[in-house]
Amino acid sequence: MTDTAQPTATKTDTAAAFKTRVFSGIQPSGGLTLGNYLGALKRFVELQERGAETIYCIVDLHAITVWQDPAALRRNTRELAAGFLASGIDPTRSILFNQSQVPGHAQLAWIFNCVARMGWLNRMTQFKDKAGKNRENASVGLFAYPTLMAADILLYHATHVPVGEDQKQHLELTRDIAIKFNHDYGVDWFPVVEPVIEGPATRVMSLRDGTKKMSKSDPSDMSRINLTDDADTIARKIRKARTDPEPLPETLEGLEGRPEARNLVNIFAALADITPEQAIRQVAGKQFSEFKPMLAELAVERLAPISRRMAELMEDPAEIDRILGDGARRADAIATPILEKTYDIVGMLRTRGD
Ligand code: ATP
Ligand code: LTN
């Protein structure tokens, strides 16, 4: 794979005209959860290890669609960078940076605000969930969140986007924006992206309610495992996780209608790097009183080195800043020609000559 994404576009074969390039983002809006790790970070590392060209972004502009205290935002941005690095992202093989350091994201988002339709954004379930009952009081940014996300991806002509299940609708919108832009301007410019939503943990559920996503913004800390939780806290949260009174079934079909049990089995599978089928075979017939300590031990074994490494990295914020700065420069070098060409397609006059 090379580091250019200039399409050799032919009208007939768009997919083949673009090289594989992976892009994904995470918001620095609080601590990382086990959901973020299994649904996103762990997958990001796997793609890096497979040798794909990988670009990972800390989406600070997305974070401010809801209020963020400035000092906390700065700290969370560095802590999230530490989370990426501690999980195995190698800043020499992947590009790691924070979104606001590459101005093209906001610039392309504006163009996409003029491509996307109000009706499309009105259907976004994340907006409805996050805005809650009082929509009049939601920020305009929260409504336009998906156009900025489309810009993140298309600014690099990314072709593959690993995310958790909850982001599927936003990726469909990204495809719609690319298609409409190409159609409106009569070009074959933006690729139609492929969502990469794979593995046993695309939707890790809350430990308190197996029908709700594990979320960093859930008011109950007992609902989630944070990457920074210590061993005792992880064990206590798993011990107290909601379950049902039945022992674990022999087959995956037996988890039907048992969302909490299914969630714990899926988490076990993802942490152990096995399939849910293999996981259920290992734990079939066990009571939760036996399975939960097994799961807790595995979770501590997998997460403790990550949280230890995060703490070490946080002791040297200057090094984190250096890595993000270097990543931003490399990202910008890919983004700028794509943005310039996009402005040209749209008809923006460029006369500064610099
Ligand atoms: P919030 O829960 O506050 O909305 P979030 O953690 O969903 O925040 P992000 O930080 O932007 O939002 O998510 C980063 C990545 O983690 C995305 O790819 C998202 O799909 C994934 N992710 C988040 N929660 C889960 C989960 N419970 N299970 C699997 N993947 C998840
Ligand atoms: N909306 C995503 C975060 C995000 C993202 C992206 C993910 C912002 N831009 C581009 C993939 C590609 C979320 O998880 N809440």
JSON list of C-alpha atoms and ligand atoms in Angstrom, two decimals, residues 24-29 32-33 35-40 44 59 126 130 145 162-167 201-205 213-218, ligand 1:
[
{"chain": "A", "resi": 24, "resn": "SER", "atom": "CA", "xyz": [-11.71, 6.13, 12.54]},
{"chain": "A", "resi": 25, "resn": "GLY", "atom": "CA", "xyz": [-12.28, 8.51, 15.42]},
{"chain": "A", "resi": 26, "resn": "ILE", "atom": "CA", "xyz": [-13.09, 8.60, 19.11]},
{"chain": "A", "resi": 27, "resn": "GLN", "atom": "CA", "xyz": [-14.35, 11.58, 21.10]},
{"chain": "A", "resi": 28, "resn": "PRO", "atom": "CA", "xyz": [-12.29, 12.90, 24.01]},
{"chain": "A", "resi": 29, "resn": "SER", "atom": "CA", "xyz": [-15.47, 13.34, 26.01]},
{"chain": "A", "resi": 32, "resn": "LEU", "atom": "CA", "xyz": [-12.53, 5.17, 27.72]},
{"chain": "A", "resi": 33, "resn": "THR", "atom": "CA", "xyz": [-14.87, 2.25, 28.41]},
{"chain": "A", "resi": 35, "resn": "GLY", "atom": "CA", "xyz": [-17.06, -0.81, 24.92]},
{"chain": "A", "resi": 36, "resn": "ASN", "atom": "CA", "xyz": [-14.68, 1.65, 23.27]},
{"chain": "A", "resi": 37, "resn": "TYR", "atom": "CA", "xyz": [-11.81, -0.77, 23.72]},
{"chain": "A", "resi": 38, "resn": "LEU", "atom": "CA", "xyz": [-13.48, -3.90, 22.36]},
{"chain": "A", "resi": 39, "resn": "GLY", "atom": "CA", "xyz": [-15.69, -2.18, 19.76]},
{"chain": "A", "resi": 40, "resn": "ALA", "atom": "CA", "xyz": [-13.09, 0.24, 18.48]},
{"chain": "A", "resi": 44, "resn": "PHE", "atom": "CA", "xyz": [-7.95, -0.37, 15.23]},
{"chain": "A", "resi": 59, "resn": "VAL", "atom": "CA", "xyz": [-12.34, 14.11, 17.47]},
{"chain": "A", "resi": 126, "resn": "GLN", "atom": "CA", "xyz": [-27.93, 9.59, 17.96]},
{"chain": "A", "resi": 130, "resn": "LYS", "atom": "CA", "xyz": [-28.42, 13.00, 22.79]},
{"chain": "A", "resi": 145, "resn": "TYR", "atom": "CA", "xyz": [-22.42, 16.16, 13.97]},
{"chain": "A", "resi": 162, "resn": "PRO", "atom": "CA", "xyz": [-14.03, 0.45, 11.82]},
{"chain": "A", "resi": 163, "resn": "VAL", "atom": "CA", "xyz": [-16.68, 1.44, 14.37]},
{"chain": "A", "resi": 164, "resn": "GLY", "atom": "CA", "xyz": [-19.14, -0.03, 16.86]},
{"chain": "A", "resi": 165, "resn": "GLU", "atom": "CA", "xyz": [-22.67, -0.88, 15.82]},
{"chain": "A", "resi": 166, "resn": "ASP", "atom": "CA", "xyz": [-24.02, 2.46, 17.09]},
{"chain": "A", "resi": 167, "resn": "GLN", "atom": "CA", "xyz": [-22.23, 4.34, 14.28]},
{"chain": "A", "resi": 201, "resn": "ALA", "atom": "CA", "xyz": [-18.19, -6.92, 20.68]},
{"chain": "A", "resi": 202, "resn": "THR", "atom": "CA", "xyz": [-19.65, -4.45, 18.20]},
{"chain": "A", "resi": 203, "resn": "ARG", "atom": "CA", "xyz": [-22.20, -3.51, 20.85]},
{"chain": "A", "resi": 204, "resn": "VAL", "atom": "CA", "xyz": [-21.05, -4.01, 24.44]},
{"chain": "A", "resi": 205, "resn": "MET", "atom": "CA", "xyz": [-24.03, -3.49, 26.71]},
{"chain": "A", "resi": 213, "resn": "LYS", "atom": "CA", "xyz": [-25.24, 0.35, 25.24]},
{"chain": "A", "resi": 214, "resn": "MET", "atom": "CA", "xyz": [-22.29, 0.62, 27.63]},
{"chain": "A", "resi": 215, "resn": "SER", "atom": "CA", "xyz": [-21.55, 4.32, 27.47]},
{"chain": "A", "resi": 216, "resn": "LYS", "atom": "CA", "xyz": [-19.02, 6.71, 28.92]},
{"chain": "A", "resi": 217, "resn": "SER", "atom": "CA", "xyz": [-21.82, 9.20, 29.49]},
{"chain": "A", "resi": 218, "resn": "ASP", "atom": "CA", "xyz": [-24.09, 6.86, 31.52]},
{"chain": "B", "resi": 1, "resn": "ATP", "atom": "P1", "xyz": [-21.07, 8.05, 24.44]},
{"chain": "B", "resi": 1, "resn": "ATP", "atom": "O1", "xyz": [-21.32, 6.67, 24.96]},
{"chain": "B", "resi": 1, "resn": "ATP", "atom": "O2", "xyz": [-20.84, 9.07, 25.50]},
{"chain": "B", "resi": 1, "resn": "ATP", "atom": "O3", "xyz": [-21.97, 8.47, 23.36]},
{"chain": "B", "resi": 1, "resn": "ATP", "atom": "P2", "xyz": [-19.19, 6.81, 22.88]},
{"chain": "B", "resi": 1, "resn": "ATP", "atom": "O4", "xyz": [-18.18, 6.08, 23.70]},
{"chain": "B", "resi": 1, "resn": "ATP", "atom": "O5", "xyz": [-20.27, 6.07, 22.21]},
{"chain": "B", "resi": 1, "resn": "ATP", "atom": "O6", "xyz": [-19.69, 7.98, 23.76]},
{"chain": "B", "resi": 1, "resn": "ATP", "atom": "P3", "xyz": [-17.15, 7.60, 21.06]},
{"chain": "B", "resi": 1, "resn": "ATP", "atom": "O7", "xyz": [-16.11, 7.88, 22.05]},
{"chain": "B", "resi": 1, "resn": "ATP", "atom": "O8", "xyz": [-17.11, 8.56, 19.95]},
{"chain": "B", "resi": 1, "resn": "ATP", "atom": "O9", "xyz": [-18.57, 7.65, 21.69]},
{"chain": "B", "resi": 1, "resn": "ATP", "atom": "O10", "xyz": [-17.03, 6.10, 20.51]},
{"chain": "B", "resi": 1, "resn": "ATP", "atom": "C1", "xyz": [-15.83, 5.69, 19.92]},
{"chain": "B", "resi": 1, "resn": "ATP", "atom": "C2", "xyz": [-15.96, 4.33, 19.32]},
{"chain": "B", "resi": 1, "resn": "ATP", "atom": "O11", "xyz": [-16.33, 3.36, 20.29]},
{"chain": "B", "resi": 1, "resn": "ATP", "atom": "C3", "xyz": [-17.01, 4.22, 18.20]},
{"chain": "B", "resi": 1, "resn": "ATP", "atom": "O12", "xyz": [-16.49, 3.43, 17.15]},
{"chain": "B", "resi": 1, "resn": "ATP", "atom": "C4", "xyz": [-18.16, 3.53, 18.87]},
{"chain": "B", "resi": 1, "resn": "ATP", "atom": "O13", "xyz": [-18.96, 2.81, 17.95]},
{"chain": "B", "resi": 1, "resn": "ATP", "atom": "C5", "xyz": [-17.43, 2.59, 19.81]},
{"chain": "B", "resi": 1, "resn": "ATP", "atom": "N1", "xyz": [-18.28, 2.24, 20.95]},
{"chain": "B", "resi": 1, "resn": "ATP", "atom": "C6", "xyz": [-18.76, 3.08, 21.88]},
{"chain": "B", "resi": 1, "resn": "ATP", "atom": "N2", "xyz": [-19.49, 2.43, 22.79]},
{"chain": "B", "resi": 1, "resn": "ATP", "atom": "C7", "xyz": [-19.48, 1.11, 22.41]},
{"chain": "B", "resi": 1, "resn": "ATP", "atom": "C8", "xyz": [-20.06, -0.09, 22.94]},
{"chain": "B", "resi": 1, "resn": "ATP", "atom": "N3", "xyz": [-20.80, -0.06, 24.04]},
{"chain": "B", "resi": 1, "resn": "ATP", "atom": "N4", "xyz": [-19.82, -1.25, 22.30]},
{"chain": "B", "resi": 1, "resn": "ATP", "atom": "C9", "xyz": [-19.05, -1.30, 21.19]},
{"chain": "B", "resi": 1, "resn": "ATP", "atom": "N5", "xyz": [-18.48, -0.20, 20.63]},
{"chain": "B", "resi": 1, "resn": "ATP", "atom": "C10", "xyz": [-18.68, 0.99, 21.23]}
]
